[in-house]
């Protein structure tokens, strides 16, 4: 089955499927992808149920991506970082899932740090959330800068994902 058919069966977004059509196979798409959010989504589809032991590697990867969002957190606001660190501790076996939930709720309470909360809470799309938070700029040049920052952050996240998952996840349908 072609990589495009697999993406369609998994329910990938149209934009990702359209982009992947330009690639000759799944590994080529994986190696050239600059959208860490798409990559985390695919790994998430292949990594078992949320909160399962099979997700621990994914959580560590997503937490590394989530740390990219910390530049959007006001100085002195520690709850988003605590949520990320607690999720990392859970992935290493040093915290319970209940401790992760408590830290996540605390991070959510920090309105200005929503991007980092989203990354820690859902273990995916940290780069996109951080960039989207930044993209609320009021002026056209600020929006252009935010668009560039978003793209740059998504690329960093893609590189992080490839570091943890050098081979495209095997899609079994």
C-alpha positions in Angstrom: 0.0 0.0 0.0 1.4 3.4 -1.0 2.3 5.9 1.7 -0.5 8.2 0.5 -3.1 5.5 0.9 -1.9 4.9 4.4 -2.1 8.5 5.4 -5.6 8.8 4.0 -6.7 5.7 5.9 -5.3 7.1 9.1 -7.2 10.4 8.6 -4.2 12.7 7.9 -5.1 16.3 7.1 -5.4 17.2 3.4 -2.5 19.5 3.5 -0.2 16.8 4.7 -1.5 14.3 2.2 -1.1 16.8 -0.6 2.5 17.5 0.4 3.4 13.8 0.8 2.2 13.1 -2.7 5.3 14.9 -3.9 7.5 12.3 -2.1 8.4 9.0 -3.7 7.7 7.0 -0.5 7.0 7.2 3.2 10.7 7.4 4.3 11.4 10.1 1.8 8.5 12.1 3.1 9.7 11.5 6.7 13.3 12.6 5.9 12.1 15.8 4.1 9.2 16.8 6.3 9.6 20.2 8.0 6.3 19.9 9.9 7.0 18.4 13.4 3.3 18.6 14.2 2.5 16.2 11.3 5.3 13.9 12.4 4.2 13.8 16.0 0.6 13.1 14.8 1.8 10.1 12.9 4.0 8.8 15.7 1.0 9.2 18.0 -1.1 7.1 15.7 1.5 4.3 15.9 2.4 4.6 19.6 -0.4 2.8 21.4 -3.1 4.3 23.7 -2.6 7.5 25.6 -1.0 7.0 29.0 0.3 3.5 28.0 3.9 2.5 28.4 4.3 2.3 24.6 3.8 6.1 24.5 6.7 7.0 26.8 9.2 7.5 24.0 6.7 9.8 22.2 6.1 11.8 25.4 9.8 12.4 25.8 10.0 13.5 22.1 7.0 15.8 22.5 8.3 17.3 25.7 11.5 18.2 23.9 9.3 19.9 21.3 7.3 21.6 24.0 10.4 23.2 25.5 10.5 25.2 22.2 7.3 26.9 23.4 8.9 28.1 26.7 10.1 31.4 25.1 6.4 32.4 25.0 6.0 31.9 28.8 6.3 35.0 30.9 9.5 35.1 33.1 8.8 33.7 36.5 5.9 31.5 35.3 7.0 28.0 36.2 3.8 25.9 35.8 4.3 25.1 32.1 7.9 23.9 32.7 6.7 21.9 35.7 4.1 20.2 33.5 6.8 19.3 30.9 9.2 18.1 33.6 6.5 16.0 35.2 5.6 14.4 31.9 9.3 13.6 31.3 9.5 12.1 34.8 6.4 9.9 34.0 8.1 8.7 30.8 11.2 7.7 32.8 9.1 6.0 35.4 9.7 8.6 38.1 6.1 10.1 38.3 2.6 8.8 38.2 0.1 9.7 35.5 -1.9 11.5 38.2 1.1 13.7 39.0 1.2 14.6 35.2 -2.5 15.4 35.3 -2.1 17.7 38.3 0.9 19.5 36.7 -1.0 19.8 33.4 -4.0 21.4 35.2 -1.7 23.9 36.9 0.0 24.8 33.6 -3.5 25.3 32.0 -4.3 27.7 34.8 -1.4 29.9 33.5 -3.4 31.5 30.6 -0.4 33.2 29.1 1.4 29.8 28.9 -1.3 28.0 26.9 1.0 26.9 24.2 3.3 25.0 26.6 0.3 23.5 28.3 -1.1 22.2 25.1 2.1 20.6 24.2 2.5 18.9 27.6 -1.1 17.9 27.8 -1.5 16.3 24.5 2.1 15.3 23.8 1.9 16.6 20.3 2.0 19.7 18.2 4.1 21.8 20.6 5.8 23.7 17.9 2.5 24.5 16.1 0.9 25.6 19.4 3.8 27.9 20.3 3.8 29.4 16.8 0.0 29.8 16.7 0.2 31.6 20.1 2.8 34.0 18.6 0.8 34.5 15.4 -1.8 36.7 17.1 0.3 39.7 16.3 -1.8 42.8 15.4 0.3 44.2 12.5 1.1 42.8 9.1 4.9 42.8 9.7 4.5 41.2 13.1 2.2 38.5 11.4 4.9 37.9 8.8 7.5 37.6 11.5 5.2 35.2 13.4 4.7 33.1 10.2 8.4 32.8 9.8 8.9 31.9 13.5 6.1 29.3 13.2 7.8 27.7 10.2 11.2 27.8 11.9 9.8 26.2 15.1 8.0 23.5 13.2 11.2 22.6 11.4 13.1 22.5 14.8 10.3 20.2 16.0 10.6 18.0 12.9 14.4 17.6 13.6 13.7 16.6 17.2 11.1 14.0 16.0 13.6 12.6 13.5 16.3 12.4 16.3 13.9 10.2 18.3 12.4 8.4 15.3 14.9 8.2 12.5 12.8 5.8 10.5 9.2 6.5 9.5 6.8 4.7 11.8 5.4 1.5 10.4 1.8 1.9 9.5 -0.1 -1.3 9.9 -3.7 -1.1 8.7 
